[in-house]
């Protein structure tokens, strides 16, 4: 039944986005959701819900690799989850309530998605400057205060990801680099990916319960994205990362502006 709903065009989109994710490490939710909304004319809430389960499946593979290589800081993951899990549940409850009593959340999701894409683009373009400016102040904080800020970051990501499927990549990584400047970058990347798995899974299941997941679309995307991630990962050593991130950030600015205006 799922195979009957497979669309090769969506698989090609999954291949393209998967390759980009493999090349840059970000851009899955940032590009997939607006692509589904603007190019394929999916309902914004359906696009978000489907993309969340798509992200959970693909990032599970990444978590397995990082876990095997011991590049996951599970304490950071727990702190993020302590904030993001309840925030995700509460956001899903609010979405369900609003959908029943106010005729849907299309406008709200579209506006938040557009703003989040622009914020993601800014975070990608100015990551070094943001981290350099914030890190000294973070260094002066106690470990307890840093832990509290990490939980607060989890809350923010839980709300953003539940509403838009965007935020756990560039925004989350920029904040983690500022909060934990002494941790190796690969451990922060692994921690961010590991945290994204339960976050996107819970949010995706919530959207599925509300009927906001297209199973055929999900299968089509995964068929293309898995080889795409492999291809992107193999090519990543040959393509300048800065160029790719700049192109991706400018794309997000354009797409975010399109959604808002």
CSV table of C-alpha atoms in Angstrom, one decimal:
chain,number,residue,atom,x,y,z
A,1,UNK,CA,0.0,0.0,0.0
A,2,UNK,CA,2.8,2.3,0.8
A,3,UNK,CA,4.7,1.3,-2.3
A,4,UNK,CA,1.6,2.2,-4.4
A,5,UNK,CA,2.0,5.8,-3.1
A,6,UNK,CA,5.6,6.2,-4.1
A,7,UNK,CA,6.2,9.1,-6.4
A,8,UNK,CA,9.5,9.2,-8.3
A,9,UNK,CA,9.5,13.0,-8.4
A,10,UNK,CA,9.4,13.2,-4.6
A,11,UNK,CA,12.2,10.6,-4.5
A,12,UNK,CA,14.3,12.9,-6.7
A,13,UNK,CA,13.6,15.7,-4.3
A,14,UNK,CA,14.7,13.5,-1.4
A,15,UNK,CA,17.9,12.6,-3.3
A,16,UNK,CA,18.7,16.3,-3.9
A,17,UNK,CA,18.0,17.3,-0.2
A,18,UNK,CA,19.8,14.2,1.1
A,19,UNK,CA,22.9,15.1,-1.0
A,20,UNK,CA,22.8,18.6,0.3
A,21,UNK,CA,22.5,17.4,3.9
A,22,UNK,CA,25.5,15.1,3.3
A,23,UNK,CA,27.5,17.9,1.9
A,24,UNK,CA,26.8,20.6,4.5
A,25,UNK,CA,25.4,18.8,7.6
A,26,UNK,CA,22.3,21.1,7.6
A,27,UNK,CA,19.4,22.0,5.3
A,28,UNK,CA,17.1,18.9,5.6
A,29,UNK,CA,14.1,20.5,7.3
A,30,UNK,CA,15.2,24.0,6.2
A,31,UNK,CA,14.7,23.1,2.6
A,32,UNK,CA,12.4,20.1,2.5
A,33,UNK,CA,9.4,21.7,4.2
A,34,UNK,CA,9.3,24.8,2.0
A,35,UNK,CA,10.0,22.7,-1.1
A,36,UNK,CA,7.0,20.6,-0.3
A,37,UNK,CA,4.9,23.7,0.3
A,38,UNK,CA,6.0,25.9,-2.5
A,39,UNK,CA,6.9,23.5,-5.3
A,40,UNK,CA,4.6,20.5,-4.6
A,41,UNK,CA,1.7,22.5,-3.0
A,42,UNK,CA,1.4,20.3,0.1
A,43,UNK,CA,-0.6,21.7,3.0
A,44,UNK,CA,2.0,23.4,5.4
A,45,UNK,CA,1.0,21.2,8.4
A,46,UNK,CA,1.2,18.0,6.3
A,47,UNK,CA,4.6,19.1,4.9
A,48,UNK,CA,5.9,19.7,8.5
A,49,UNK,CA,4.5,16.4,9.9
A,50,UNK,CA,5.9,14.3,7.0
A,51,UNK,CA,9.3,16.0,7.2
A,52,UNK,CA,9.6,15.4,10.9
A,53,UNK,CA,9.3,11.6,10.5
A,54,UNK,CA,11.6,11.8,7.5
A,55,UNK,CA,14.2,13.7,9.6
A,56,UNK,CA,13.9,11.2,12.5
A,57,UNK,CA,14.6,8.2,10.2
A,58,UNK,CA,17.6,9.8,8.5
A,59,UNK,CA,19.1,11.2,11.6
A,60,UNK,CA,18.8,7.9,13.4
A,61,UNK,CA,21.4,6.6,11.0
A,62,UNK,CA,23.7,9.6,11.7
A,63,UNK,CA,23.3,9.0,15.5
A,64,UNK,CA,24.3,5.4,15.1
A,65,UNK,CA,27.5,6.5,13.3
A,66,UNK,CA,28.3,9.2,15.8
A,67,UNK,CA,27.5,6.9,18.7
A,68,UNK,CA,29.9,4.3,17.3
A,69,UNK,CA,32.6,6.9,16.9
A,70,UNK,CA,31.9,8.2,20.5
A,71,UNK,CA,31.2,11.7,19.2
A,72,UNK,CA,28.0,12.2,21.2
A,73,UNK,CA,27.9,14.0,24.6
A,74,UNK,CA,24.9,12.4,26.2
A,75,UNK,CA,24.8,14.9,29.0
A,76,UNK,CA,24.1,17.7,26.5
A,77,UNK,CA,21.6,15.5,24.8
A,78,UNK,CA,19.7,14.9,28.1
A,79,UNK,CA,19.7,18.6,29.0
A,80,UNK,CA,18.3,19.5,25.5
A,81,UNK,CA,15.7,16.8,25.7
A,82,UNK,CA,14.7,17.8,29.2
A,83,UNK,CA,13.5,21.1,27.7
A,84,UNK,CA,12.4,20.0,24.2
A,85,UNK,CA,10.3,17.0,25.0
A,86,UNK,CA,7.7,18.7,27.2
A,87,UNK,CA,7.8,21.8,24.9
A,88,UNK,CA,7.1,19.5,21.9
A,89,UNK,CA,4.2,17.8,23.7
A,90,UNK,CA,2.6,21.2,24.7
A,91,UNK,CA,3.1,22.7,21.3
A,92,UNK,CA,1.4,19.6,19.7
A,93,UNK,CA,-1.5,19.9,22.1
A,94,UNK,CA,-1.8,23.6,21.2
A,95,UNK,CA,-1.7,22.8,17.5
A,96,UNK,CA,-4.4,20.1,17.9
A,97,UNK,CA,-6.6,22.5,19.9
A,98,UNK,CA,-6.2,25.4,17.5
A,99,UNK,CA,-6.9,23.1,14.5
A,100,UNK,CA,-10.2,22.0,16.1
A,101,UNK,CA,-11.4,25.4,17.4
A,102,UNK,CA,-10.0,27.9,15.0
A,103,UNK,CA,-10.2,26.3,11.6
A,104,UNK,CA,-6.5,25.2,11.3
A,105,UNK,CA,-3.1,26.7,11.8
A,106,UNK,CA,-2.0,27.2,8.2
A,107,UNK,CA,-1.2,30.9,8.5
A,108,UNK,CA,0.5,30.5,11.8
A,109,UNK,CA,2.7,27.7,10.6
A,110,UNK,CA,3.6,29.5,7.4
A,111,UNK,CA,4.6,32.7,9.2
A,112,UNK,CA,6.6,30.9,11.8
A,113,UNK,CA,8.3,28.7,9.1
A,114,UNK,CA,9.3,31.8,7.1
A,115,UNK,CA,10.7,33.6,10.2
A,116,UNK,CA,12.6,30.4,11.2
A,117,UNK,CA,14.1,30.0,7.8
A,118,UNK,CA,15.4,33.6,7.8
A,119,UNK,CA,16.8,33.1,11.3
A,120,UNK,CA,18.4,29.8,10.2
A,121,UNK,CA,20.0,31.6,7.3
A,122,UNK,CA,21.4,34.4,9.5
A,123,UNK,CA,22.7,31.8,11.9
A,124,UNK,CA,24.5,30.0,9.1
A,125,UNK,CA,26.0,33.1,7.6
A,126,UNK,CA,27.1,34.7,10.8
A,127,UNK,CA,27.8,31.6,12.9
A,128,UNK,CA,31.4,32.5,13.6
A,129,UNK,CA,30.6,36.1,14.6
A,130,UNK,CA,27.7,35.1,16.8
A,131,UNK,CA,29.7,32.4,18.6
A,132,UNK,CA,32.7,34.8,19.0
A,133,UNK,CA,30.5,37.5,20.5
A,134,UNK,CA,28.6,35.3,22.9
A,135,UNK,CA,31.2,32.7,23.9
A,136,UNK,CA,33.2,35.1,26.3
A,137,UNK,CA,30.1,35.8,28.3
A,138,UNK,CA,29.2,32.1,28.4
A,139,UNK,CA,32.7,31.3,29.7
A,140,UNK,CA,32.0,33.5,32.8
A,141,UNK,CA,28.9,31.5,33.7
A,142,UNK,CA,28.7,28.6,36.2
A,143,UNK,CA,28.1,25.1,34.9
A,144,UNK,CA,24.7,25.1,36.5
A,145,UNK,CA,23.7,28.3,34.5
A,146,UNK,CA,25.0,26.8,31.3
A,147,UNK,CA,22.9,23.7,32.0
A,148,UNK,CA,19.8,25.9,32.5
A,149,UNK,CA,20.5,27.7,29.2
A,150,UNK,CA,20.8,24.4,27.5
A,151,UNK,CA,17.4,23.3,28.8
A,152,UNK,CA,16.0,26.7,27.6
A,153,UNK,CA,17.5,26.0,24.2
A,154,UNK,CA,15.8,22.7,24.2
A,155,UNK,CA,12.4,24.4,24.9
A,156,UNK,CA,13.0,26.8,21.9
A,157,UNK,CA,13.9,24.0,19.6
A,158,UNK,CA,11.0,21.9,20.7
A,159,UNK,CA,8.5,24.7,19.8
A,160,UNK,CA,10.2,25.6,16.5
A,161,UNK,CA,10.7,22.0,15.3
A,162,UNK,CA,7.1,21.1,16.2
A,163,UNK,CA,5.7,24.0,14.3
A,164,UNK,CA,8.0,24.1,11.3
A,165,UNK,CA,10.4,21.1,11.4
A,166,UNK,CA,13.2,23.7,11.2
A,167,UNK,CA,15.7,24.9,13.8
A,168,UNK,CA,17.5,21.8,15.1
A,169,UNK,CA,20.3,22.2,12.6
A,170,UNK,CA,21.9,25.6,12.1
A,171,UNK,CA,20.2,27.4,15.0
A,172,UNK,CA,20.8,24.6,17.4
A,173,UNK,CA,24.4,24.1,16.4
A,174,UNK,CA,25.1,27.9,16.6
A,175,UNK,CA,23.8,28.0,20.2
A,176,UNK,CA,25.7,24.8,21.2
A,177,UNK,CA,28.9,26.2,19.9
A,178,UNK,CA,28.4,29.3,22.0
A,179,UNK,CA,27.4,27.4,25.1
A,180,UNK,CA,30.1,24.7,24.9
A,181,UNK,CA,33.2,26.4,23.3
A,182,UNK,CA,35.5,23.9,24.9
A,183,UNK,CA,33.8,20.8,23.5
A,184,UNK,CA,35.1,19.4,20.1
A,185,UNK,CA,32.9,20.4,17.3
A,186,UNK,CA,32.3,16.8,16.2
A,187,UNK,CA,30.9,16.0,19.6
A,188,UNK,CA,28.5,19.0,19.4
A,189,UNK,CA,27.4,17.9,15.9
A,190,UNK,CA,26.8,14.3,17.1
A,191,UNK,CA,24.9,15.6,20.2
A,192,UNK,CA,22.8,17.9,18.0
A,193,UNK,CA,21.9,15.0,15.7
A,194,UNK,CA,21.2,12.6,18.5
A,195,UNK,CA,18.9,15.1,20.2
A,196,UNK,CA,17.1,15.6,16.9
A,197,UNK,CA,16.0,12.0,16.7
A,198,UNK,CA,13.6,11.8,19.7
A,199,UNK,CA,12.6,15.4,19.1
A,200,UNK,CA,11.5,14.9,15.5
A,201,UNK,CA,10.1,11.4,16.3
A,202,UNK,CA,7.8,12.7,19.1
A,203,UNK,CA,6.8,15.7,17.0
A,204,UNK,CA,6.3,13.6,13.9
A,205,UNK,CA,4.1,11.0,15.8
A,206,UNK,CA,2.0,13.9,17.2
A,207,UNK,CA,1.4,15.2,13.6
A,208,UNK,CA,0.7,11.7,12.5
A,209,UNK,CA,-2.0,11.3,15.2
A,210,UNK,CA,-3.5,14.6,14.0
A,211,UNK,CA,-3.6,13.2,10.4
A,212,UNK,CA,-0.8,15.5,9.2
A,213,UNK,CA,1.5,12.9,7.7
A,214,UNK,CA,1.5,11.6,4.1
A,215,UNK,CA,2.9,8.1,4.3
A,216,UNK,CA,3.4,7.7,0.5
A,217,UNK,CA,5.3,11.0,0.4
A,218,UNK,CA,7.4,9.9,3.4
A,219,UNK,CA,8.4,6.6,1.7
A,220,UNK,CA,9.2,8.5,-1.6
A,221,UNK,CA,11.4,10.9,0.2
A,222,UNK,CA,13.3,8.2,2.1
A,223,UNK,CA,14.0,6.2,-1.0
A,224,UNK,CA,15.8,9.2,-2.5
A,225,UNK,CA,17.4,10.6,0.7
A,226,UNK,CA,19.3,7.5,1.8
A,227,UNK,CA,21.6,7.3,-1.3
A,228,UNK,CA,21.6,11.1,-1.4
A,229,UNK,CA,23.2,11.3,2.1
A,230,UNK,CA,25.8,8.7,1.1
A,231,UNK,CA,26.6,10.6,-2.1
A,232,UNK,CA,26.8,14.0,-0.3
A,233,UNK,CA,29.1,12.5,2.4
A,234,UNK,CA,31.5,11.2,-0.2
A,235,UNK,CA,31.6,14.5,-2.0
A,236,UNK,CA,31.9,16.7,1.1
A,237,UNK,CA,35.7,16.5,1.2
A,238,UNK,CA,36.0,17.9,-2.3
A,239,UNK,CA,33.6,20.9,-2.2
A,240,UNK,CA,34.4,24.0,-0.1
A,241,UNK,CA,32.1,24.0,2.9
A,242,UNK,CA,31.9,27.8,3.1
A,243,UNK,CA,30.6,28.1,-0.5
A,244,UNK,CA,27.9,25.5,0.1
A,245,UNK,CA,26.8,27.1,3.4
A,246,UNK,CA,26.6,30.5,1.7
A,247,UNK,CA,24.5,29.2,-1.2
A,248,UNK,CA,22.2,27.3,1.3
A,249,UNK,CA,21.8,30.4,3.5
A,250,UNK,CA,20.9,32.7,0.6
A,251,UNK,CA,18.4,30.1,-0.6
A,252,UNK,CA,16.8,30.0,2.8
A,253,UNK,CA,16.6,33.8,2.9
A,254,UNK,CA,14.7,33.8,-0.5
A,255,UNK,CA,12.4,30.9,0.5
A,256,UNK,CA,11.7,32.5,3.9
A,257,UNK,CA,10.9,35.8,2.3
A,258,UNK,CA,8.6,34.0,-0.2
A,259,UNK,CA,6.6,32.4,2.6
A,260,UNK,CA,6.2,35.7,4.5
A,261,UNK,CA,5.4,37.9,1.5
